[in-house]
Short mmCIF file of C-alpha atoms in Angstrom, two decimals:
data_model
loop_
_atom_site.label_atom_id
_atom_site.label_comp_id
_atom_site.label_asym_id
_atom_site.label_seq_id
_atom_site.Cartn_x
_atom_site.Cartn_y
_atom_site.Cartn_z
CA UNK A 98 83.89 67.39 129.87
CA UNK A 99 88.24 67.07 130.16
CA UNK A 100 88.25 70.96 128.51
CA UNK A 101 85.41 72.46 130.60
CA UNK A 102 87.40 71.05 133.82
CA UNK A 103 90.35 73.00 131.97
CA UNK A 104 89.00 75.76 131.86
CA UNK A 105 86.32 76.38 134.60
CA UNK A 106 89.16 78.46 137.01
CA UNK A 107 89.68 80.67 134.23
CA UNK A 108 85.80 81.21 133.69
CA UNK A 109 85.52 81.71 136.85
CA UNK A 110 87.78 84.12 137.74
CA UNK A 111 86.22 86.35 134.15
CA UNK A 112 82.69 86.23 136.01
CA UNK A 113 83.67 86.99 139.66
CA UNK A 114 86.49 89.36 138.61
CA UNK A 115 83.38 90.59 135.24
CA UNK A 116 81.36 90.89 136.94
CA UNK A 117 80.71 90.00 140.82
CA UNK A 118 81.02 93.73 141.99
CA UNK A 119 78.44 94.93 139.43
CA UNK A 120 76.33 92.28 140.41
CA UNK A 121 76.01 92.63 144.33
CA UNK A 122 75.00 96.32 143.21
CA UNK A 123 72.68 95.30 140.96
CA UNK A 124 71.39 92.64 142.15
CA UNK A 125 67.60 91.67 141.74
CA UNK A 126 67.98 94.26 138.44
CA UNK A 127 66.28 91.49 136.44
CA UNK A 128 64.11 87.87 137.21
CA UNK A 129 60.86 87.91 138.99
CA UNK A 130 58.77 90.17 136.34
CA UNK A 131 55.45 88.59 136.14
CA UNK A 132 55.37 89.10 139.80
CA UNK A 133 56.64 92.63 140.36
CA UNK A 134 54.45 93.70 137.68
CA UNK A 135 51.20 91.71 139.17
CA UNK A 136 52.27 92.75 143.19
CA UNK A 137 51.94 96.62 141.80
CA UNK A 138 48.98 95.86 139.89
CA UNK A 139 47.45 94.25 143.23
CA UNK A 140 46.32 91.07 140.78
CA UNK A 141 48.47 88.99 141.70
CA UNK A 142 48.48 85.14 140.31
CA UNK A 143 50.13 83.17 143.98
CA UNK A 144 50.32 79.84 142.12
CA UNK A 145 53.86 77.99 141.28
CA UNK A 146 55.43 78.20 138.15
CA UNK A 147 56.74 74.62 137.11
CA UNK A 148 60.42 75.20 135.36
CA UNK A 149 62.64 73.39 133.68
CA UNK A 150 66.14 73.08 135.45
CA UNK A 151 68.61 72.16 133.29
CA UNK A 152 72.34 70.29 134.98
CA UNK A 153 76.14 70.23 134.34
CA UNK A 154 77.98 67.80 136.21
CA UNK A 155 81.01 69.78 137.47
CA UNK A 156 83.15 66.12 138.97
CA UNK A 157 86.56 68.32 140.61
CA UNK A 158 86.13 70.53 142.77
CA UNK A 159 89.68 72.10 141.54
CA UNK A 160 89.88 71.78 137.94
CA UNK A 161 94.31 71.98 138.31
CA UNK A 162 94.51 68.68 140.77
CA UNK A 163 91.63 66.15 139.35
CA UNK A 164 92.87 63.67 141.29
CA UNK A 165 92.14 65.32 144.83
CA UNK A 166 89.26 64.73 147.08
CA UNK A 167 89.73 66.00 150.72
CA UNK A 168 89.74 70.10 151.10
CA UNK A 169 89.86 71.09 154.74
CA UNK A 170 87.57 68.90 157.31
CA UNK A 171 85.30 68.56 153.70
CA UNK A 172 85.39 65.66 151.12
CA UNK A 173 83.83 66.76 147.48
CA UNK A 174 80.85 64.79 147.12
CA UNK A 175 80.12 66.93 143.40
CA UNK A 176 78.58 69.69 141.47
CA UNK A 177 76.24 70.61 139.04
CA UNK A 178 76.71 74.16 137.54
CA UNK A 179 72.72 75.04 137.48
CA UNK A 180 70.54 76.93 134.68
CA UNK A 181 67.38 77.32 133.54
CA UNK A 182 64.63 79.14 130.07
CA UNK A 183 63.03 80.05 133.19
CA UNK A 184 63.08 84.35 133.70
CA UNK A 185 62.34 83.70 137.33
CA UNK A 186 65.45 81.30 138.17
CA UNK A 187 68.86 82.51 139.73
CA UNK A 188 69.49 84.16 143.02
CA UNK A 189 69.68 81.74 145.43
CA UNK A 190 71.28 83.34 148.75
CA UNK A 191 69.63 80.38 151.00
CA UNK A 192 69.25 77.43 150.64
CA UNK A 193 67.73 74.04 152.55
CA UNK A 194 67.57 70.40 152.29
CA UNK A 195 65.32 68.47 153.67
CA UNK A 196 65.83 65.98 156.13
CA UNK A 197 67.54 62.64 153.45
CA UNK A 198 68.42 64.92 150.91
CA UNK A 199 66.30 64.54 148.15
CA UNK A 200 64.20 67.72 147.90
CA UNK A 201 65.30 70.94 148.34
CA UNK A 202 64.20 74.65 149.18
CA UNK A 203 66.18 78.11 147.95
CA UNK A 204 64.85 81.41 148.53
CA UNK A 205 66.25 84.07 145.93
CA UNK A 206 66.70 88.55 146.52
CA UNK A 207 63.92 89.58 144.69
CA UNK A 208 61.43 87.74 146.90
CA UNK A 209 60.60 84.46 145.27
CA UNK A 210 61.12 80.01 146.14
CA UNK A 211 61.89 77.06 144.71
CA UNK A 212 60.83 73.59 145.96
CA UNK A 213 63.16 70.98 143.62
CA UNK A 214 63.37 66.78 144.10
CA UNK A 215 66.88 66.36 143.21
CA UNK A 216 68.53 63.14 141.89
CA UNK A 217 71.58 61.72 142.26
CA UNK A 218 74.47 59.53 140.80
CA UNK A 219 75.67 56.06 141.20
CA UNK A 220 78.47 57.45 142.75
CA UNK A 221 76.51 59.39 144.78
CA UNK A 222 76.56 62.81 143.46
CA UNK A 223 74.63 65.45 142.49
CA UNK A 224 72.82 64.31 139.16
CA UNK A 225 70.41 67.09 138.39
CA UNK A 226 66.27 68.60 139.10
CA UNK A 227 63.19 67.55 138.68
CA UNK A 228 60.02 68.63 139.27
CA UNK A 229 61.30 72.02 140.50
CA UNK A 230 58.73 74.94 141.13
CA UNK A 231 59.07 78.64 141.39
CA UNK A 232 56.12 81.00 143.27
CA UNK A 233 56.62 84.17 145.33
CA UNK A 234 57.02 85.59 149.25
CA UNK A 235 53.75 87.06 150.52
CA UNK A 236 53.20 89.60 152.74
CA UNK A 237 51.42 89.32 156.72
CA UNK A 238 48.06 90.34 154.44
CA UNK A 239 49.19 87.42 151.68
CA UNK A 240 49.35 90.07 148.40
CA UNK A 241 52.64 89.85 147.63
CA UNK A 242 55.79 91.71 148.04
CA UNK A 243 56.02 95.35 146.08
CA UNK A 244 60.02 95.87 145.43
CA UNK A 245 63.00 94.81 146.29
CA UNK A 246 62.89 96.29 149.47
CA UNK A 247 60.76 94.26 150.89
CA UNK A 248 62.02 91.19 148.49
CA UNK A 249 65.26 90.67 149.70
CA UNK A 250 65.29 87.08 151.51
CA UNK A 251 68.77 85.54 151.65
CA UNK A 252 68.91 83.32 154.04
CA UNK A 253 66.19 80.21 155.24
CA UNK A 254 65.58 77.10 157.23
CA UNK A 255 63.18 74.28 157.86
CA UNK A 256 62.14 74.80 162.34
CA UNK A 257 60.68 71.94 162.47
CA UNK A 258 58.64 69.37 159.85
CA UNK A 259 59.89 68.43 155.87
CA UNK A 260 59.65 70.78 153.02
CA UNK A 261 56.38 69.39 151.97
CA UNK A 262 54.45 70.05 155.75
CA UNK A 263 56.72 72.21 157.29
CA UNK A 264 57.42 75.24 159.22
CA UNK A 265 60.35 77.40 157.80
CA UNK A 266 62.43 80.20 158.82
CA UNK A 267 63.67 83.35 156.75
CA UNK A 268 65.88 86.14 156.66
CA UNK A 269 65.77 89.51 154.74
CA UNK A 270 67.50 92.66 154.46
CA UNK A 271 66.67 95.92 152.96
CA UNK A 272 63.94 95.84 155.82
CA UNK A 273 65.07 93.56 158.61
CA UNK A 274 62.95 91.06 159.28
CA UNK A 275 62.98 87.22 160.10
CA UNK A 276 59.68 85.74 159.19
CA UNK A 277 57.81 82.64 160.52
CA UNK A 278 56.51 80.97 156.76
CA UNK A 279 54.47 77.53 156.84
CA UNK A 280 54.77 75.16 154.93
CA UNK A 281 51.35 73.63 152.78
CA UNK A 282 51.33 70.32 150.30
CA UNK A 283 55.01 71.98 149.48
CA UNK A 284 53.94 75.35 148.83
CA UNK A 285 55.20 78.79 150.95
CA UNK A 286 52.53 79.94 152.32
CA UNK A 287 52.43 84.11 153.61
CA UNK A 288 54.07 84.56 157.09
CA UNK A 289 52.28 83.91 159.88
CA UNK A 290 54.80 86.27 162.18
CA UNK A 291 57.86 88.19 162.27
CA UNK A 292 60.55 87.48 165.11
CA UNK A 293 61.15 90.22 167.76
CA UNK A 294 63.54 92.59 166.43
CA UNK A 295 67.15 92.56 168.34
CA UNK A 296 67.67 95.60 170.48
CA UNK A 297 70.49 98.78 168.53
CA UNK A 298 70.11 96.85 165.57
CA UNK A 299 69.79 99.41 162.40
CA UNK A 300 71.94 96.70 160.06
CA UNK A 301 73.10 98.09 156.48
CA UNK A 302 70.20 97.89 154.22
CA UNK A 303 71.95 95.37 152.34
CA UNK A 304 73.88 93.63 155.19
CA UNK A 305 71.47 92.91 157.30
CA UNK A 306 69.85 89.11 157.99
CA UNK A 307 72.09 87.38 155.81
CA UNK A 308 71.80 84.39 158.53
CA UNK A 309 69.43 82.06 159.76
CA UNK A 310 69.38 79.25 160.78
CA UNK A 311 68.24 76.52 164.39
CA UNK A 312 71.03 74.80 166.73
CA UNK A 313 69.33 71.00 166.91
CA UNK A 314 70.39 69.62 169.84
CA UNK A 315 71.11 71.07 173.33
CA UNK A 316 69.79 72.98 176.34
CA UNK A 317 69.19 75.14 173.79
CA UNK A 318 67.42 73.30 171.41
CA UNK A 319 64.85 74.43 168.17
CA UNK A 320 66.29 78.26 168.70
CA UNK A 321 66.55 80.19 166.12
CA UNK A 322 69.85 81.78 165.27
CA UNK A 323 70.47 84.54 163.46
CA UNK A 324 74.28 86.72 161.83
CA UNK A 325 74.07 90.47 159.77
CA UNK A 326 75.70 90.64 156.49
CA UNK A 327 78.85 92.91 158.96
CA UNK A 328 77.85 94.70 161.71
CA UNK A 329 80.74 94.59 163.47
CA UNK A 330 80.45 98.51 164.50
CA UNK A 331 84.04 98.74 164.43
CA UNK A 332 84.15 96.16 167.62
CA UNK A 333 86.63 93.31 165.88
CA UNK A 334 83.86 91.37 165.83
CA UNK A 335 80.33 90.01 163.41
CA UNK A 336 76.66 90.96 164.79
CA UNK A 337 74.70 88.18 166.11
CA UNK A 338 71.01 86.84 167.62
CA UNK A 339 69.81 83.65 169.88
CA UNK A 340 66.76 83.88 170.40
CA UNK A 341 66.18 82.59 173.47
CA UNK A 342 62.25 82.34 175.39
CA UNK A 343 61.76 84.43 171.96
CA UNK A 344 64.03 87.38 173.55
CA UNK A 345 66.75 88.43 171.23
CA UNK A 346 70.56 87.56 172.19
CA UNK A 347 73.58 89.10 171.19
CA UNK A 348 76.59 86.41 170.25
CA UNK A 349 79.99 87.61 168.49
CA UNK A 350 81.62 86.13 166.09
CA UNK A 351 85.45 87.29 165.25
CA UNK A 352 85.15 89.01 161.86
CA UNK A 353 88.76 86.93 160.38
CA UNK A 354 90.68 89.25 157.54
CA UNK A 355 87.13 91.24 155.83
CA UNK A 356 85.25 87.61 155.39
CA UNK A 357 81.30 88.90 154.99
CA UNK A 358 78.59 86.09 156.43
CA UNK A 359 76.86 84.97 153.96
CA UNK A 360 74.28 81.78 155.75
CA UNK A 361 74.85 79.43 158.93
CA UNK A 362 73.66 76.79 159.52
CA UNK A 363 72.80 74.04 162.35
CA UNK A 364 74.60 70.90 163.40
CA UNK A 365 73.00 67.59 163.77
CA UNK A 366 75.38 67.87 167.03
CA UNK A 367 74.51 71.65 167.81
CA UNK A 368 77.17 73.27 166.97
CA UNK A 369 76.81 75.61 163.80
CA UNK A 370 79.22 75.59 160.36
CA UNK A 371 78.92 79.91 158.79
CA UNK A 372 79.62 80.57 155.30
CA UNK A 373 81.41 83.83 154.64
CA UNK A 374 82.73 85.37 151.51
CA UNK A 375 84.89 87.83 150.85
CA UNK A 376 85.17 89.79 147.03
CA UNK A 377 87.80 91.96 145.83
CA UNK A 378 88.48 93.01 141.77
CA UNK A 379 91.89 92.01 142.73
CA UNK A 380 91.59 89.13 144.46
CA UNK A 381 88.50 87.53 142.74
CA UNK A 382 86.07 85.81 145.31
CA UNK A 383 87.04 84.27 148.15
CA UNK A 384 84.59 81.26 150.16
CA UNK A 385 85.10 80.02 153.32
CA UNK A 386 83.32 77.69 156.43
CA UNK A 387 84.21 78.04 159.54
CA UNK A 388 83.01 75.75 162.66
CA UNK A 389 81.03 76.63 165.79
CA UNK A 390 81.47 73.71 168.19
CA UNK A 391 78.22 71.85 170.21
CA UNK A 392 78.12 74.65 173.57
CA UNK A 393 79.56 77.27 172.41
CA UNK A 394 76.82 79.27 170.90
CA UNK A 395 74.65 81.03 173.65
CA UNK A 396 73.61 84.05 174.90
CA UNK A 397 77.03 86.15 175.18
CA UNK A 398 79.29 84.42 173.90
CA UNK A 399 82.60 86.15 171.81
CA UNK A 400 83.10 82.85 168.66
CA UNK A 401 85.85 82.23 166.85
CA UNK A 402 85.53 79.09 165.79
CA UNK A 403 87.37 76.36 163.55
CA UNK A 404 88.16 77.04 159.42
CA UNK A 405 86.85 73.37 157.42
CA UNK A 406 87.28 75.15 154.06
CA UNK A 407 88.44 77.82 152.68
CA UNK A 408 88.18 78.04 148.82
CA UNK A 409 89.42 81.07 146.08
CA UNK A 410 89.14 81.24 142.16
CA UNK A 411 91.39 77.65 141.63
CA UNK A 412 87.76 76.50 142.51
CA UNK A 413 84.71 75.85 141.43
CA UNK A 414 83.00 78.46 143.12
CA UNK A 415 81.18 81.47 142.55
CA UNK A 416 79.32 83.96 145.03
CA UNK A 417 78.65 80.94 147.30
CA UNK A 418 75.73 82.00 149.65
CA UNK A 419 73.36 78.94 150.43
CA UNK A 420 74.45 76.46 153.00
CA UNK A 421 72.61 73.81 154.39
CA UNK A 422 72.88 70.45 155.56
CA UNK A 423 71.63 65.99 155.89
CA UNK A 424 72.52 62.93 156.76
CA UNK A 425 73.09 60.74 154.44
CA UNK A 426 72.44 57.43 153.72
CA UNK A 427 75.17 56.34 155.66
CA UNK A 428 74.35 58.03 158.43
CA UNK A 429 77.09 60.91 157.43
CA UNK A 430 76.29 64.69 157.76
CA UNK A 431 76.80 66.50 154.34
CA UNK A 432 77.32 69.91 153.46
CA UNK A 433 75.03 71.46 150.32
CA UNK A 434 75.65 75.20 148.84
CA UNK A 435 74.32 77.01 146.37
CA UNK A 436 75.45 80.04 144.74
CA UNK A 437 73.82 83.80 143.76
CA UNK A 438 74.31 84.35 140.59
CA UNK A 439 72.92 88.62 140.93
CA UNK A 440 71.20 87.06 137.56
CA UNK A 441 73.93 88.16 135.45
CA UNK A 442 74.33 84.84 133.24
CA UNK A 443 76.75 85.76 131.25
CA UNK A 444 79.03 86.47 134.01
CA UNK A 445 78.23 84.28 136.51
CA UNK A 446 77.35 81.01 137.04
CA UNK A 447 74.11 79.02 139.46
CA UNK A 448 76.48 76.33 141.34
CA UNK A 449 75.75 73.68 143.43
CA UNK A 450 78.08 71.74 145.76
CA UNK A 451 78.28 68.88 148.13
CA UNK A 452 80.11 67.92 150.38
CA UNK A 453 81.13 65.21 153.10
CA UNK A 454 81.92 66.81 156.94
CA UNK A 455 84.82 64.20 158.49
CA UNK A 456 84.27 64.42 161.58
#
């Protein structure tokens, strides 16, 4: 464990500089082959598959400072590097946790979903995943999504209910859309409808609805919110939308230092957290989380937010794309993150992290 901790930063930097750029361009070249082949032949096995997921603990978020626990407005609870012998495992771009943090659901950019139970150690740190299942996302008709243009799921939020019986919002790019998907007996069903598409939202093919969430309190409680990964139109602001009475209305988030938006999550107080990523070959990958306060997120708003956390390759991060929150056992707000390894298992990792948000 000591050797792994000492070398983690170097390995992460190697993975990011050696593979991330190519991975982002070639994401989805591997994975989900069974369902893709079946979709092409229209003989789809729609039932989910049970898979094994192995976990290696990440005891320190900043390996060079193993005694550090506080990072910005977050306290590190623990993390895992997740692997699986299943060819379908990977590419996780969106994450949602159940209300008690005991179960998660992730969606991938090759059109799959994964549900699993999360176990914890005596110290409250995540310890592993059990009862993991992977299944295909479906079209309105119930058929499999046939190709990358249809399959590229990038975000997920729990609209109501639970991960056993509830309703999800799932955002896709390439064919840009946000669908309502029911969950029955823990299994994601075909969508029942898609949200109304925002006007004048001709987003780049691979930079569409990267972040989808729901406002959890206040006058706009229950309203879906979405942000494009990068759709600035040279305005200096990222484009987002809030659906009020089913109609999308523009909101904007200041574009700071060229970061792209990769996810968003609604906080219990009615505010939002925004997850961002920056990548350059010369600098590796960076992660940033910004907080938007209750009442700030409303139609027509131009927002800047407060930086909660910023991290680079000196920390245990990878291509962080999914984020969720839940209440801990003491009522604290727990922030969970997951990375998209682009199915490049040699160069990149599936990293799962948890923090406590310091109020």
